[in-house]
Amino acid sequence: MRLSSRAQARGEVIQNSKEVLHLLQEKNPAFKPVLAIIQASDDNLMQEVNQNLAEEAGLNITHICLPPESSEDEIIDEILKINEDTRVHGLALQISENSFSNKVLNALKPEKDVDGVTDVNLGKLVRGDAHECFVSPVARAVIELLEKSGVNLDGKKILIAGAHGSLEATLQCLFQRKGSMTMSFQWKTPQLQSKLQEADIVVLGSSKPEEIPLSWIQPGTIVLNCSHDLLSGKLGHGSPGIPFSGPIAENDVSLLAAALRIQNMVSSGRRWLREQQYTRWRLHCLRLQPLSPVPSDIEISRAQTPKAVDVLAKEIGLLADEIEIYGKSKAKVCLSLLERLKDQADGKYVLVAGITPTPLGEGKSTVTVGLVQALTAHLNINSFACLRQPSQGPTFGVKGGAAGGGYAQVIPMEEFNLHLTGDIHAITAANNLLAAAIDARILHENTQTDKALYNRLVPSVNGVREFSNIQLARLKKLGINKTDPSTLTEEEMNKFARLNIDPSTITWQRVLDTNDRFLRKITIGQAGTEKGYSRQAQFDIAVASEIMAVLALTDSLKDMKERLGRMVVASDKNGQPVTAEDLGVTGALTVLMKDAIKPNLMQTLEGTPVFVHAGPFANIAHGNSSVLADKIALKLVGKEGFVVTEAGFGADIGMEKFFNIKCRASGLVPNAVVLVATVRALKMHGGGPSVTAGAPLSREYTEENIQLVADGCCNLQKQIQIAQLFGVPVVVALNVFKTDTRAEIDLVCELAKRAGAFDAVPCYHWSSGGKGSVDLAWAVREAASKRSRFQFLYDVQLPIVEKIRTIAQAVYGARDVELSPEAQSKIDLYTQQGFGNLPICMAKTHLSLSHQPDKKGVPRDFILPISDVRASIGAGFIYPLVGTISTMPGLPTRPCFYDIDLDTETEQVKGLF
């Protein structure tokens, strides 16, 4: 094989790699594979060869240079870092032969092992799956050089001398597949002399010891050197005194192997890109064995063993460095995934809403879970449920948990309902830090001179006085273009140091994630240390905090920080807004929220994925799970998949806010609405007796009553019409209870279709799991395939009053709105402050379309009273209060906590529902 031909062989490999990479980059312009080489040797000759070949092919190489004496553990530490680096697509080792232990080699991720040294890649090769693995470039170079030199390997006697481990196994396998008779010996094998003399081809796996005489190798024998000196950086100069026989030069194996490694790198990059594209998940779904009668929710949850969350994460395409595991069954998902999958097409986006509910709830969470169990576990369609995290207030109060129910639950349900990963606690800490900052600032401004206040705000530390970054931002906002604290005038120091907060305008309250009615109005500052500064204040439930709304609507860490800084907490004495940024607390709030921004991954009873993230109430906030959870889920399911997210309470509240607030913030367009109804709620709207949590249902609800159902369907029809205002197809999901009759079920489905629903389907997921919602899944799939004509209900540029009136009339059915003097004053203030172009988030009872909870069905011709108007500027909406709305629930006479207990031996929670 002439020199020009040998160079041509290497050139062909590199050119082929370059062309394949070019085709990949045409569709993925930002893609450039990276080969990492861990080197623990002094010889840099191969480093230069690898670098030149990589540049020629269009790859990047990163070298990690370790001392030659590095230990096995030190090398493994570097390998593990590279394994988890998503920017690196291949990893090669340039280390001494003594370091090539099984422990080191098998630390490599098989998918990055471009030298084919791991047991996984070797096993696939031996099994005959060479197209699914990486094959040693050195072994491939030996075979290709022999064949390109015209050597027919069939029937040849091959002796492999001094090879070890993966190279020895790969050479034997490849030669045997070519029909060669292969023998492998170590240098100290007694019969080595006779075997060398019989061989047609000798492959040296390591340098020949000097004590092996040259006469043992017959003249005319082809000798190739592919020792591990190649990997340790030595360019294979052959064994001393052995001229390379035949047509192959001694350096050919090393150089061609380097080119073939580049080819393996391109293949690794191509596989990686293919994995980023939409594929159906290979999800191991958990089997359900429903019992009758249906046990309690916690008994069902406990009877099912969830998959390890890292297994679930891998099944749905998450990388190891994209999850942070909490225990066995929960994990946070990193936002970096959005950048990795930015070119992935989104799946279908489905909202689950409901009719006006009874105080017991009508099962939207249960329908959401049942639907994704049906889609994924029974129809083999990628799907994700996105749910809100429940507040612990109602969990210990009257409502109980919110993990779904029956055989359509998120598991483990006790972890879902209690603490989860601490997001609500982070919100509580951040909220109360800001509240403390407000009152502390007022106190210090009231008790200090301008100079003393300024000196404490900008202290001298070790003789150096400088502004912090957030203080520099405040100076810029004030129009003071100075960075040296000593250069401010007295007037500038006054402007900088004094916020002059008007205590009567403070809107920021402290929060607690417990139902506590006695915190609805309190007096703070009664200790003598507060120097007579006291005021009336209150606590809200934690999920009512604006920080919860910010978490639910943000789309990045940067955006969250900006939103937190924009939050208005009060006005100054000149009527100008005072923000968290003005108080200097934005950075600290962001630090407290840096983990909470990551969605929480859990699973359903059938092992399908669920995101649980953010939990704003729908009556006092916008009532939807996070934008980030939805966006990540839409990428993970791929273009043929489904993301099913739930909006709180009835469609008039949660759904309207989903469309007008959440979809504006996210830019996402919904494909379908699932409207949940129950015969029980329809009977209530048809004139049935009142439904009270904790009290037995009247017989009208447990016995067939066609007339009540027919009369109550007016509420269902109205909610369908509300969804149609936004141009989205509606599928009615009738959540069937065991007391519902066939006549009642058929009537509801018929009337729903007449009202304009795309379809209406009875669902039995509570008693049967996903199998009981397969018909719903088919209906949703068909509805979502129709062209969406989505539109917003109003233009945000309209005056605040007109936007309120539009919602009241078009959604609630009111004749008009009536503003209290305080509400009108707030509207004027927010308009003057520049906040008039924000969307509206109505704070209204969820128990009626009107402002009166006892008005069921479809109230008409009523005037909607607006008692007050508040602003969540960081979240990005104005929220009018309709009638009297409490932002701190109270405990009933018999709260749920009477039934909640812990088995101290098994540590199992009892009594949750």
PDB file of N, CA and C in Angstrom, residues 121-183:
ATOM      1  N   ASN A 121     -20.354  -1.575  24.873  1.00  0.00           N
ATOM      2  CA  ASN A 121     -20.054  -1.546  23.445  1.00  0.00           C
ATOM      3  C   ASN A 121     -19.458  -2.858  22.968  1.00  0.00           C
ATOM      4  N   LEU A 122     -18.583  -3.463  23.769  1.00  0.00           N
ATOM      5  CA  LEU A 122     -18.021  -4.765  23.395  1.00  0.00           C
ATOM      6  C   LEU A 122     -19.105  -5.837  23.321  1.00  0.00           C
ATOM      7  N   GLY A 123     -20.019  -5.805  24.289  1.00  0.00           N
ATOM      8  CA  GLY A 123     -21.095  -6.798  24.294  1.00  0.00           C
ATOM      9  C   GLY A 123     -21.972  -6.699  23.063  1.00  0.00           C
ATOM     10  N   LYS A 124     -22.289  -5.480  22.642  1.00  0.00           N
ATOM     11  CA  LYS A 124     -23.104  -5.303  21.442  1.00  0.00           C
ATOM     12  C   LYS A 124     -22.364  -5.790  20.201  1.00  0.00           C
ATOM     13  N   LEU A 125     -21.054  -5.544  20.158  1.00  0.00           N
ATOM     14  CA  LEU A 125     -20.254  -6.011  19.016  1.00  0.00           C
ATOM     15  C   LEU A 125     -20.251  -7.530  18.937  1.00  0.00           C
ATOM     16  N   VAL A 126     -19.993  -8.177  20.061  1.00  0.00           N
ATOM     17  CA  VAL A 126     -19.942  -9.645  20.086  1.00  0.00           C
ATOM     18  C   VAL A 126     -21.304 -10.232  19.730  1.00  0.00           C
ATOM     19  N   ARG A 127     -22.384  -9.563  20.152  1.00  0.00           N
ATOM     20  CA  ARG A 127     -23.736 -10.045  19.876  1.00  0.00           C
ATOM     21  C   ARG A 127     -24.135  -9.840  18.410  1.00  0.00           C
ATOM     22  N   GLY A 128     -23.347  -9.067  17.695  1.00  0.00           N
ATOM     23  CA  GLY A 128     -23.655  -8.824  16.285  1.00  0.00           C
ATOM     24  C   GLY A 128     -24.378  -7.525  16.026  1.00  0.00           C
ATOM     25  N   ASP A 129     -24.406  -6.632  17.026  1.00  0.00           N
ATOM     26  CA  ASP A 129     -25.106  -5.356  16.870  1.00  0.00           C
ATOM     27  C   ASP A 129     -24.103  -4.219  16.671  1.00  0.00           C
ATOM     28  N   ALA A 130     -23.172  -4.403  15.719  1.00  0.00           N
ATOM     29  CA  ALA A 130     -22.121  -3.410  15.511  1.00  0.00           C
ATOM     30  C   ALA A 130     -22.690  -2.058  15.118  1.00  0.00           C
ATOM     31  N   HIS A 131     -23.883  -2.047  14.462  1.00  0.00           N
ATOM     32  CA  HIS A 131     -24.478  -0.782  14.041  1.00  0.00           C
ATOM     33  C   HIS A 131     -25.022   0.004  15.224  1.00  0.00           C
ATOM     34  N   GLU A 132     -25.156  -0.633  16.403  1.00  0.00           N
ATOM     35  CA  GLU A 132     -25.679   0.039  17.584  1.00  0.00           C
ATOM     36  C   GLU A 132     -24.594   0.430  18.577  1.00  0.00           C
ATOM     37  N   CYS A 133     -23.345   0.200  18.238  1.00  0.00           N
ATOM     38  CA  CYS A 133     -22.279   0.450  19.200  1.00  0.00           C
ATOM     39  C   CYS A 133     -21.096   1.126  18.522  1.00  0.00           C
ATOM     40  N   PHE A 134     -20.121   1.502  19.331  1.00  0.00           N
ATOM     41  CA  PHE A 134     -18.865   2.016  18.804  1.00  0.00           C
ATOM     42  C   PHE A 134     -17.845   0.884  18.804  1.00  0.00           C
ATOM     43  N   VAL A 135     -17.142   0.728  17.685  1.00  0.00           N
ATOM     44  CA  VAL A 135     -16.116  -0.301  17.549  1.00  0.00           C
ATOM     45  C   VAL A 135     -14.752   0.369  17.632  1.00  0.00           C
ATOM     46  N   SER A 136     -13.829  -0.265  18.302  1.00  0.00           N
ATOM     47  CA  SER A 136     -12.487   0.278  18.484  1.00  0.00           C
ATOM     48  C   SER A 136     -11.903   0.785  17.166  1.00  0.00           C
ATOM     49  N   PRO A 137     -11.523   2.065  17.069  1.00  0.00           N
ATOM     50  CA  PRO A 137     -10.919   2.592  15.847  1.00  0.00           C
ATOM     51  C   PRO A 137      -9.600   1.896  15.522  1.00  0.00           C
ATOM     52  N   VAL A 138      -8.860   1.465  16.541  1.00  0.00           N
ATOM     53  CA  VAL A 138      -7.581   0.782  16.312  1.00  0.00           C
ATOM     54  C   VAL A 138      -7.825  -0.553  15.621  1.00  0.00           C
ATOM     55  N   ALA A 139      -8.777  -1.330  16.149  1.00  0.00           N
ATOM     56  CA  ALA A 139      -9.078  -2.630  15.548  1.00  0.00           C
ATOM     57  C   ALA A 139      -9.634  -2.461  14.133  1.00  0.00           C
ATOM     58  N   ARG A 140     -10.483  -1.487  13.933  1.00  0.00           N
ATOM     59  CA  ARG A 140     -11.023  -1.231  12.590  1.00  0.00           C
ATOM     60  C   ARG A 140      -9.922  -0.834  11.633  1.00  0.00           C
ATOM     61  N   ALA A 141      -8.957  -0.032  12.127  1.00  0.00           N
ATOM     62  CA  ALA A 141      -7.842   0.398  11.273  1.00  0.00           C
ATOM     63  C   ALA A 141      -7.030  -0.802  10.800  1.00  0.00           C
ATOM     64  N   VAL A 142      -6.784  -1.782  11.681  1.00  0.00           N
ATOM     65  CA  VAL A 142      -6.050  -2.993  11.300  1.00  0.00           C
ATOM     66  C   VAL A 142      -6.756  -3.703  10.158  1.00  0.00           C
ATOM     67  N   ILE A 143      -8.062  -3.927  10.305  1.00  0.00           N
ATOM     68  CA  ILE A 143      -8.823  -4.646   9.287  1.00  0.00           C
ATOM     69  C   ILE A 143      -8.831  -3.876   7.968  1.00  0.00           C
ATOM     70  N   GLU A 144      -9.105  -2.573   8.032  1.00  0.00           N
ATOM     71  CA  GLU A 144      -9.211  -1.787   6.801  1.00  0.00           C
ATOM     72  C   GLU A 144      -7.879  -1.698   6.067  1.00  0.00           C
ATOM     73  N   LEU A 145      -6.778  -1.563   6.812  1.00  0.00           N
ATOM     74  CA  LEU A 145      -5.463  -1.496   6.166  1.00  0.00           C
ATOM     75  C   LEU A 145      -5.133  -2.801   5.455  1.00  0.00           C
ATOM     76  N   LEU A 146      -5.440  -3.919   6.104  1.00  0.00           N
ATOM     77  CA  LEU A 146      -5.187  -5.216   5.467  1.00  0.00           C
ATOM     78  C   LEU A 146      -6.023  -5.378   4.210  1.00  0.00           C
ATOM     79  N   GLU A 147      -7.307  -5.049   4.277  1.00  0.00           N
ATOM     80  CA  GLU A 147      -8.184  -5.238   3.113  1.00  0.00           C
ATOM     81  C   GLU A 147      -7.834  -4.283   1.981  1.00  0.00           C
ATOM     82  N   LYS A 148      -7.489  -3.024   2.334  1.00  0.00           N
ATOM     83  CA  LYS A 148      -7.125  -2.072   1.286  1.00  0.00           C
ATOM     84  C   LYS A 148      -5.777  -2.412   0.650  1.00  0.00           C
ATOM     85  N   SER A 149      -4.977  -3.233   1.344  1.00  0.00           N
ATOM     86  CA  SER A 149      -3.700  -3.684   0.791  1.00  0.00           C
ATOM     87  C   SER A 149      -3.860  -4.930  -0.068  1.00  0.00           C
ATOM     88  N   GLY A 150      -5.105  -5.377  -0.223  1.00  0.00           N
ATOM     89  CA  GLY A 150      -5.368  -6.532  -1.074  1.00  0.00           C
ATOM     90  C   GLY A 150      -5.229  -7.859  -0.373  1.00  0.00           C
ATOM     91  N   VAL A 151      -5.131  -7.876   0.944  1.00  0.00           N
ATOM     92  CA  VAL A 151      -4.993  -9.124   1.696  1.00  0.00           C
ATOM     93  C   VAL A 151      -6.370  -9.764   1.865  1.00  0.00           C
ATOM     94  N   ASN A 152      -6.522 -10.997   1.426  1.00  0.00           N
ATOM     95  CA  ASN A 152      -7.751 -11.748   1.630  1.00  0.00           C
ATOM     96  C   ASN A 152      -7.662 -12.441   2.999  1.00  0.00           C
ATOM     97  N   LEU A 153      -8.486 -12.029   3.916  1.00  0.00           N
ATOM     98  CA  LEU A 153      -8.390 -12.525   5.296  1.00  0.00           C
ATOM     99  C   LEU A 153      -9.031 -13.886   5.490  1.00  0.00           C
ATOM    100  N   ASP A 154      -9.854 -14.319   4.547  1.00  0.00           N
ATOM    101  CA  ASP A 154     -10.544 -15.605   4.695  1.00  0.00           C
ATOM    102  C   ASP A 154      -9.527 -16.739   4.743  1.00  0.00           C
ATOM    103  N   GLY A 155      -9.532 -17.475   5.843  1.00  0.00           N
ATOM    104  CA  GLY A 155      -8.653 -18.622   5.996  1.00  0.00           C
ATOM    105  C   GLY A 155      -7.267 -18.294   6.505  1.00  0.00           C
ATOM    106  N   LYS A 156      -6.929 -17.034   6.644  1.00  0.00           N
ATOM    107  CA  LYS A 156      -5.602 -16.641   7.119  1.00  0.00           C
ATOM    108  C   LYS A 156      -5.454 -16.962   8.615  1.00  0.00           C
ATOM    109  N   LYS A 157      -4.201 -17.282   8.981  1.00  0.00           N
ATOM    110  CA  LYS A 157      -3.881 -17.518  10.384  1.00  0.00           C
ATOM    111  C   LYS A 157      -3.395 -16.201  10.991  1.00  0.00           C
ATOM    112  N   ILE A 158      -4.154 -15.715  11.948  1.00  0.00           N
ATOM    113  CA  ILE A 158      -3.849 -14.439  12.574  1.00  0.00           C
ATOM    114  C   ILE A 158      -3.371 -14.692  13.993  1.00  0.00           C
ATOM    115  N   LEU A 159      -2.236 -14.111  14.348  1.00  0.00           N
ATOM    116  CA  LEU A 159      -1.778 -14.204  15.722  1.00  0.00           C
ATOM    117  C   LEU A 159      -1.755 -12.800  16.315  1.00  0.00           C
ATOM    118  N   ILE A 160      -2.480 -12.669  17.417  1.00  0.00           N
ATOM    119  CA  ILE A 160      -2.521 -11.396  18.139  1.00  0.00           C
ATOM    120  C   ILE A 160      -1.632 -11.561  19.365  1.00  0.00           C
ATOM    121  N   ALA A 161      -0.538 -10.776  19.397  1.00  0.00           N
ATOM    122  CA  ALA A 161       0.442 -10.941  20.461  1.00  0.00           C
ATOM    123  C   ALA A 161       0.445  -9.737  21.388  1.00  0.00           C
ATOM    124  N   GLY A 162       0.371 -10.013  22.679  1.00  0.00           N
ATOM    125  CA  GLY A 162       0.539  -8.959  23.675  1.00  0.00           C
ATOM    126  C   GLY A 162      -0.627  -7.996  23.800  1.00  0.00           C
ATOM    127  N   ALA A 163      -1.810  -8.358  23.236  1.00  0.00           N
ATOM    128  CA  ALA A 163      -2.984  -7.483  23.357  1.00  0.00           C
ATOM    129  C   ALA A 163      -3.755  -7.841  24.627  1.00  0.00           C
ATOM    130  N   HIS A 164      -4.454  -6.861  25.157  1.00  0.00           N
ATOM    131  CA  HIS A 164      -5.218  -7.068  26.380  1.00  0.00           C
ATOM    132  C   HIS A 164      -6.620  -6.502  26.221  1.00  0.00           C
ATOM    133  N   GLY A 165      -7.513  -6.990  27.051  1.00  0.00           N
ATOM    134  CA  GLY A 165      -8.819  -6.375  27.256  1.00  0.00           C
ATOM    135  C   GLY A 165      -9.620  -6.123  25.995  1.00  0.00           C
ATOM    136  N   SER A 166     -10.124  -4.889  25.873  1.00  0.00           N
ATOM    137  CA  SER A 166     -11.065  -4.561  24.815  1.00  0.00           C
ATOM    138  C   SER A 166     -10.448  -4.671  23.433  1.00  0.00           C
ATOM    139  N   LEU A 167      -9.176  -4.285  23.279  1.00  0.00           N
ATOM    140  CA  LEU A 167      -8.540  -4.376  21.964  1.00  0.00           C
ATOM    141  C   LEU A 167      -8.420  -5.826  21.532  1.00  0.00           C
ATOM    142  N   GLU A 168      -7.979  -6.698  22.423  1.00  0.00           N
ATOM    143  CA  GLU A 168      -7.844  -8.124  22.115  1.00  0.00           C
ATOM    144  C   GLU A 168      -9.191  -8.714  21.710  1.00  0.00           C
ATOM    145  N   ALA A 169     -10.245  -8.402  22.483  1.00  0.00           N
ATOM    146  CA  ALA A 169     -11.572  -8.953  22.197  1.00  0.00           C
ATOM    147  C   ALA A 169     -12.110  -8.437  20.868  1.00  0.00           C
ATOM    148  N   THR A 170     -11.899  -7.167  20.577  1.00  0.00           N
ATOM    149  CA  THR A 170     -12.427  -6.588  19.335  1.00  0.00           C
ATOM    150  C   THR A 170     -11.700  -7.158  18.126  1.00  0.00           C
ATOM    151  N   LEU A 171     -10.376  -7.274  18.201  1.00  0.00           N
ATOM    152  CA  LEU A 171      -9.610  -7.841  17.084  1.00  0.00           C
ATOM    153  C   LEU A 171     -10.046  -9.275  16.798  1.00  0.00           C
ATOM    154  N   GLN A 172     -10.179 -10.076  17.840  1.00  0.00           N
ATOM    155  CA  GLN A 172     -10.615 -11.463  17.653  1.00  0.00           C
ATOM    156  C   GLN A 172     -11.976 -11.519  16.968  1.00  0.00           C
ATOM    157  N   CYS A 173     -12.895 -10.687  17.439  1.00  0.00           N
ATOM    158  CA  CYS A 173     -14.251 -10.689  16.893  1.00  0.00           C
ATOM    159  C   CYS A 173     -14.255 -10.280  15.417  1.00  0.00           C
ATOM    160  N   LEU A 174     -13.533  -9.212  15.092  1.00  0.00           N
ATOM    161  CA  LEU A 174     -13.534  -8.720  13.707  1.00  0.00           C
ATOM    162  C   LEU A 174     -12.847  -9.705  12.761  1.00  0.00           C
ATOM    163  N   PHE A 175     -11.726 -10.278  13.178  1.00  0.00           N
ATOM    164  CA  PHE A 175     -11.024 -11.244  12.323  1.00  0.00           C
ATOM    165  C   PHE A 175     -11.869 -12.497  12.095  1.00  0.00           C
ATOM    166  N   GLN A 176     -12.505 -12.981  13.142  1.00  0.00           N
ATOM    167  CA  GLN A 176     -13.336 -14.181  13.006  1.00  0.00           C
ATOM    168  C   GLN A 176     -14.489 -13.948  12.031  1.00  0.00           C
ATOM    169  N   ARG A 177     -15.029 -12.732  12.031  1.00  0.00           N
ATOM    170  CA  ARG A 177     -16.126 -12.426  11.103  1.00  0.00           C
ATOM    171  C   ARG A 177     -15.641 -12.373   9.655  1.00  0.00           C
ATOM    172  N   LYS A 178     -14.342 -12.200   9.476  1.00  0.00           N
ATOM    173  CA  LYS A 178     -13.765 -12.208   8.123  1.00  0.00           C
ATOM    174  C   LYS A 178     -13.318 -13.613   7.700  1.00  0.00           C
ATOM    175  N   GLY A 179     -13.554 -14.599   8.541  1.00  0.00           N
ATOM    176  CA  GLY A 179     -13.207 -15.988   8.195  1.00  0.00           C
ATOM    177  C   GLY A 179     -11.795 -16.359   8.558  1.00  0.00           C
ATOM    178  N   SER A 180     -11.119 -15.532   9.355  1.00  0.00           N
ATOM    179  CA  SER A 180      -9.734 -15.821   9.737  1.00  0.00           C
ATOM    180  C   SER A 180      -9.702 -16.772  10.929  1.00  0.00           C
ATOM    181  N   MET A 181      -8.580 -17.511  11.016  1.00  0.00           N
ATOM    182  CA  MET A 181      -8.334 -18.344  12.195  1.00  0.00           C
ATOM    183  C   MET A 181      -7.472 -17.515  13.148  1.00  0.00           C
ATOM    184  N   THR A 182      -8.043 -17.171  14.272  1.00  0.00           N
ATOM    185  CA  THR A 182      -7.415 -16.196  15.154  1.00  0.00           C
ATOM    186  C   THR A 182      -6.909 -16.845  16.430  1.00  0.00           C
ATOM    187  N   MET A 183      -5.661 -16.510  16.765  1.00  0.00           N
ATOM    188  CA  MET A 183      -5.076 -16.960  18.027  1.00  0.00           C
ATOM    189  C   MET A 183      -4.579 -15.726  18.765  1.00  0.00           C
TER     190      MET A 183
END
